[in-house]
Rosetta silent file (secondary structure, phi, psi, omega in degrees, C-alpha in Angstrom):
SEQUENCE: YYHIIGKYEEKPNILFIKDFPSFPLLAHADILITDLSAISYDFLGFNRPMFFLNKHKRSSKNDRGLFIYRCGTEVMPENFDKIFNIIAKTPQDHLRDIRNDIYLYTFGVEKPFSVIRQEILAATETEDKYPQR
SCORE:     score description
SCORE:     0.000 S_00000001
   1 L     0.000  -60.224 -179.117   92.035   89.182   72.585 S_00000001
   2 H   -67.295  -25.339  176.066   92.484   85.511   71.728 S_00000001
   3 H   -68.392  -42.256  176.948   94.915   86.328   69.077 S_00000001
   4 H   -68.808  -35.598  179.162   97.235   88.045   71.579 S_00000001
   5 H   -62.380  -50.768  177.123   96.813   85.289   74.021 S_00000001
   6 H   -53.591  -41.374 -178.680   97.722   82.691   71.375 S_00000001
   7 H   -75.049  -27.747 -173.908  100.799   84.674   70.348 S_00000001
   8 H  -124.529    3.331 -175.519  102.201   85.332   73.733 S_00000001
   9 L   -61.398  -25.444 -179.267  100.807   82.750   76.339 S_00000001
  10 L   -77.961  -20.696 -171.654  104.040   80.704   75.995 S_00000001
  11 L   -71.483  137.609 -172.322  106.354   83.600   76.937 S_00000001
  12 L   -71.032  -20.295 -179.788  107.713   83.019   80.521 S_00000001
  13 L  -102.209   15.651 -176.123  107.366   86.777   81.454 S_00000001
  14 L  -126.342  132.207  179.826  103.872   87.339   80.372 S_00000001
  15 L  -124.413  118.074  168.596  100.855   86.080   82.505 S_00000001
  16 L   -89.285  121.100  179.743   97.245   86.271   81.227 S_00000001
  17 L  -100.620  117.044  177.238   94.853   86.317   84.096 S_00000001
  18 L  -122.594  149.303  179.394   91.360   85.048   83.186 S_00000001
  19 L    52.999   46.947 -179.199   88.202   84.724   85.096 S_00000001
  20 L  -129.738  136.329 -177.004   89.776   86.381   88.197 S_00000001
  21 L   -63.053  141.263 -170.120   88.200   89.335   90.096 S_00000001
  22 L   -78.423  -29.191 -169.853   90.070   92.561   89.393 S_00000001
  23 H   -67.557  -35.064  173.880   90.019   94.169   92.909 S_00000001
  24 H   -69.307  -27.370  166.320   92.712   91.989   94.536 S_00000001
  25 H   -71.746  -40.835  179.234   95.027   92.834   91.672 S_00000001
  26 H   -57.957  -37.216 -173.925   94.109   96.476   91.742 S_00000001
  27 L   -73.545  -18.078  172.800   94.963   96.680   95.545 S_00000001
  28 L  -101.172   -1.793  174.242   98.540   95.529   94.731 S_00000001
  29 L   -78.377  134.402  172.444   99.097   97.891   91.732 S_00000001
  30 L   -82.603  -26.132  179.901  101.130  101.060   92.198 S_00000001
  31 L  -142.913  170.421  172.789   99.829  102.468   88.977 S_00000001
  32 E  -125.748  130.466  169.568   97.152  101.736   86.215 S_00000001
  33 E  -121.700  126.874 -171.649   97.914  101.824   82.536 S_00000001
  34 E  -155.236  166.934  170.699   94.945  101.464   80.371 S_00000001
  35 L   -91.903  -73.478 -179.278   93.250  102.739   77.260 S_00000001
  36 L  -159.285   99.880 -176.533   89.605  103.166   78.147 S_00000001
  37 L  -143.627  144.936  179.964   88.297  100.615   80.424 S_00000001
  38 L   -58.687  -21.400  174.437   85.675  100.470   83.287 S_00000001
  39 H   -59.610  -16.413 -179.160   88.554   99.187   85.503 S_00000001
  40 H   -68.172  -40.006  175.687   89.687  102.674   85.537 S_00000001
  41 H   -62.780  -46.566  178.714   86.690  103.647   87.646 S_00000001
  42 H   -57.653  -40.699 -178.227   87.343  100.636   89.950 S_00000001
  43 H   -68.887  -20.079  177.592   90.880  101.958   90.412 S_00000001
  44 H   -54.085  -39.812 -175.346   89.712  105.317   91.520 S_00000001
  45 L   -59.676  -18.197  178.506   88.969  103.775   94.991 S_00000001
  46 L   -95.388  -11.856  179.891   92.730  103.347   95.536 S_00000001
  47 L    52.685   47.780 -172.071   93.543  106.896   94.511 S_00000001
  48 L  -116.126  157.387  176.599   96.779  105.861   92.829 S_00000001
  49 L   -53.369  146.116  178.041   98.390  107.194   89.482 S_00000001
  50 E  -134.632  146.628  175.067   96.725  106.378   86.224 S_00000001
  51 E  -128.722  128.714 -173.504   98.133  106.636   82.721 S_00000001
  52 E  -113.427  120.261  179.585   95.700  106.526   79.842 S_00000001
  53 E   -85.623  103.607 -173.682   96.895  105.261   76.319 S_00000001
  54 L   -89.063   76.312 -166.506   94.875  107.441   73.867 S_00000001
  55 L   -76.650  -19.527  175.045   95.495  105.067   70.887 S_00000001
  56 L  -101.395   17.626 -174.860   92.852  106.731   68.638 S_00000001
  57 L    36.725   50.839  170.351   93.873  110.289   69.480 S_00000001
  58 L   -73.329  154.502 -177.602   90.447  111.226   70.622 S_00000001
  59 L   -82.596   97.361 -175.962   90.009  114.590   72.167 S_00000001
  60 L   -63.682  -25.515 -179.181   89.993  114.100   75.919 S_00000001
  61 L   -77.160  -32.399 -168.932   88.876  117.863   76.318 S_00000001
  62 L  -113.564  -15.471 -172.650   85.781  117.513   74.066 S_00000001
  63 L   -93.187  111.476  179.483   84.996  113.858   74.159 S_00000001
  64 H   -71.204  -12.159  172.324   82.700  112.991   77.137 S_00000001
  65 H   -75.849  -12.449  176.578   83.674  109.378   76.777 S_00000001
  66 H  -109.278   24.948  174.969   87.074  110.197   77.961 S_00000001
  67 H   -44.533  -46.031 -177.025   85.898  111.939   81.201 S_00000001
  68 H   -64.784  -22.884  177.113   88.088  109.575   83.253 S_00000001
  69 H   -52.763  -25.298  179.798   91.242  110.796   81.489 S_00000001
  70 H   -70.586  -10.013 -179.861   91.192  113.796   83.778 S_00000001
  71 H   -92.926    3.687 -178.985   92.185  111.500   86.707 S_00000001
  72 L  -158.157 -159.203 -177.897   95.508  110.729   85.187 S_00000001
  73 E  -104.170  121.482  178.332   98.038  111.324   82.597 S_00000001
  74 E   -73.740  122.225 -179.681   97.155  111.022   78.894 S_00000001
  75 E  -113.499  125.881 -178.866   99.654  109.292   76.591 S_00000001
  76 L   -92.501  159.492 -174.597   99.404  109.685   72.799 S_00000001
  77 H   -58.695  -25.147  178.215  100.542  106.921   70.465 S_00000001
  78 H   -75.421   -5.060  177.434  103.620  108.808   69.363 S_00000001
  79 H  -112.434    3.874 -179.785  104.732  108.635   73.024 S_00000001
  80 H   -53.959  -41.039 -175.693  103.877  104.997   73.762 S_00000001
  81 H   -77.270    2.936  179.325  107.454  103.985   73.357 S_00000001
  82 H  -108.986    6.561 -172.096  108.387  106.708   76.056 S_00000001
  83 H   -52.996  -32.752 -177.880  105.773  105.420   78.611 S_00000001
  84 H   -73.970  -37.528  177.991  108.408  104.404   81.242 S_00000001
  85 H   -68.315  -34.175  170.978  109.946  107.842   81.208 S_00000001
  86 H   -57.195  -46.447 -177.196  106.527  109.475   81.309 S_00000001
  87 H   -61.629  -50.720 -171.504  105.619  107.441   84.394 S_00000001
  88 H   -67.425  -26.433 -175.376  108.899  108.277   86.048 S_00000001
  89 H  -102.196   -9.101 -179.115  108.768  111.972   85.376 S_00000001
  90 L   -93.950  110.993 -177.414  105.120  112.746   85.783 S_00000001
  91 L   -68.389  149.777 -173.474  104.025  113.960   89.214 S_00000001
  92 L  -126.224   -2.691 -178.977  100.607  112.552   90.155 S_00000001
  93 H   -63.614  -39.510  177.327   99.890  114.191   93.578 S_00000001
  94 H   -51.003  -22.290 -169.553   97.998  117.043   91.972 S_00000001
  95 H   -95.211  -11.335 -174.682   95.452  114.582   90.684 S_00000001
  96 H   -60.447  -43.592 -175.993   94.402  113.060   94.093 S_00000001
  97 H   -66.585  -39.002 -179.302   91.670  115.452   94.796 S_00000001
  98 H   -67.292  -37.992  178.270   90.132  115.168   91.278 S_00000001
  99 H   -59.924  -43.471 -176.446   90.451  111.247   91.566 S_00000001
 100 H   -69.516  -38.953  176.390   88.616  111.425   94.913 S_00000001
 101 H   -71.215  -23.175 -176.662   85.889  113.703   93.655 S_00000001
 102 H   -83.520  -36.016 -179.848   85.213  111.610   90.600 S_00000001
 103 H   -68.914  -44.073  174.437   85.120  108.425   92.705 S_00000001
 104 H   -62.129  -38.624  179.231   82.572  110.056   95.139 S_00000001
 105 H   -66.740  -40.684 -178.752   80.516  111.378   92.177 S_00000001
 106 H   -78.398  -46.292 -170.655   80.431  107.843   90.600 S_00000001
 107 H  -102.467  -26.178 -175.112   80.097  105.629   93.625 S_00000001
 108 L    81.630  177.836 -177.212   78.786  107.997   96.274 S_00000001
 109 L   -77.348  137.992  179.314   79.646  108.058   99.940 S_00000001
 110 L   -67.636  137.857  179.966   79.904  104.549  101.580 S_00000001
 111 L  -126.259  148.821  177.191   76.898  103.726  103.701 S_00000001
 112 L   -72.442  158.260 -176.442   76.254  100.909  106.138 S_00000001
 113 H   -57.512  -40.549 -179.947   73.920   98.164  104.811 S_00000001
 114 H   -58.005  -42.193  178.860   71.202   99.169  107.330 S_00000001
 115 H   -69.318  -41.659 -179.423   71.006  102.658  105.872 S_00000001
 116 H   -61.337  -39.091  178.307   70.987  101.331  102.199 S_00000001
 117 H   -60.353  -56.315  178.549   68.171   98.909  103.225 S_00000001
 118 H   -63.522  -23.596  177.098   66.020  101.709  104.523 S_00000001
 119 H   -75.001  -33.756 -179.440   66.637  103.938  101.508 S_00000001
 120 H   -67.662  -51.879 -178.479   65.559  101.032   99.218 S_00000001
 121 H   -59.514  -43.706 -179.687   62.518  100.403  101.239 S_00000001
 122 H   -65.725  -42.233 -178.613   61.509  104.057  101.397 S_00000001
 123 H   -71.036  -20.881  177.748   62.112  104.458   97.551 S_00000001
 124 H   -97.604   -0.701  172.242   59.941  101.362   96.749 S_00000001
 125 L   -64.261  127.066 -178.190   57.049  102.247   98.925 S_00000001
 126 L  -109.885   -5.732 -175.081   54.097  102.814   96.609 S_00000001
 127 L   -69.532  131.684  174.235   51.355  103.687   99.022 S_00000001
 128 L    72.134  -27.127 -168.001   49.905  107.291   98.404 S_00000001
 129 L   -77.640  -37.133 -172.519   52.702  108.004   95.914 S_00000001
 130 L  -137.296   84.054  169.540   51.091  106.235   92.804 S_00000001
 131 L   -60.136  150.002  179.196   47.332  105.678   93.425 S_00000001
 132 L   -71.073  145.927 -179.727   45.575  102.944   91.606 S_00000001
 133 L  -106.236    0.000    0.000   43.585  103.844   88.519 S_00000001
């Protein structure tokens, strides 16, 4: 990371954003291009196209660590140089439902704070559930 910053930070067309919350940036992004990052799950909330750079050629069908790849288009290393053509030619509308389903599975349905508070209080009540020994 620091090697890349040192090499490119003086370039006028490259900006490294450090210590900045990701959500404001994601809100303005039309697509996400990533390898394998937790930010992919954050981006699900926007239900926009995602492209995954599978730089180690892992099996997205068999590797549970690549579960998020089903929410977008997988790009293999031999196609990295064609990424702009892949983005331009790949329809993404058919993935809207799966992105939404995985978002709901991961984060759940949004609830008001008052409901969350009641659920926490109910879950932490110990009377009669765990008698003292």
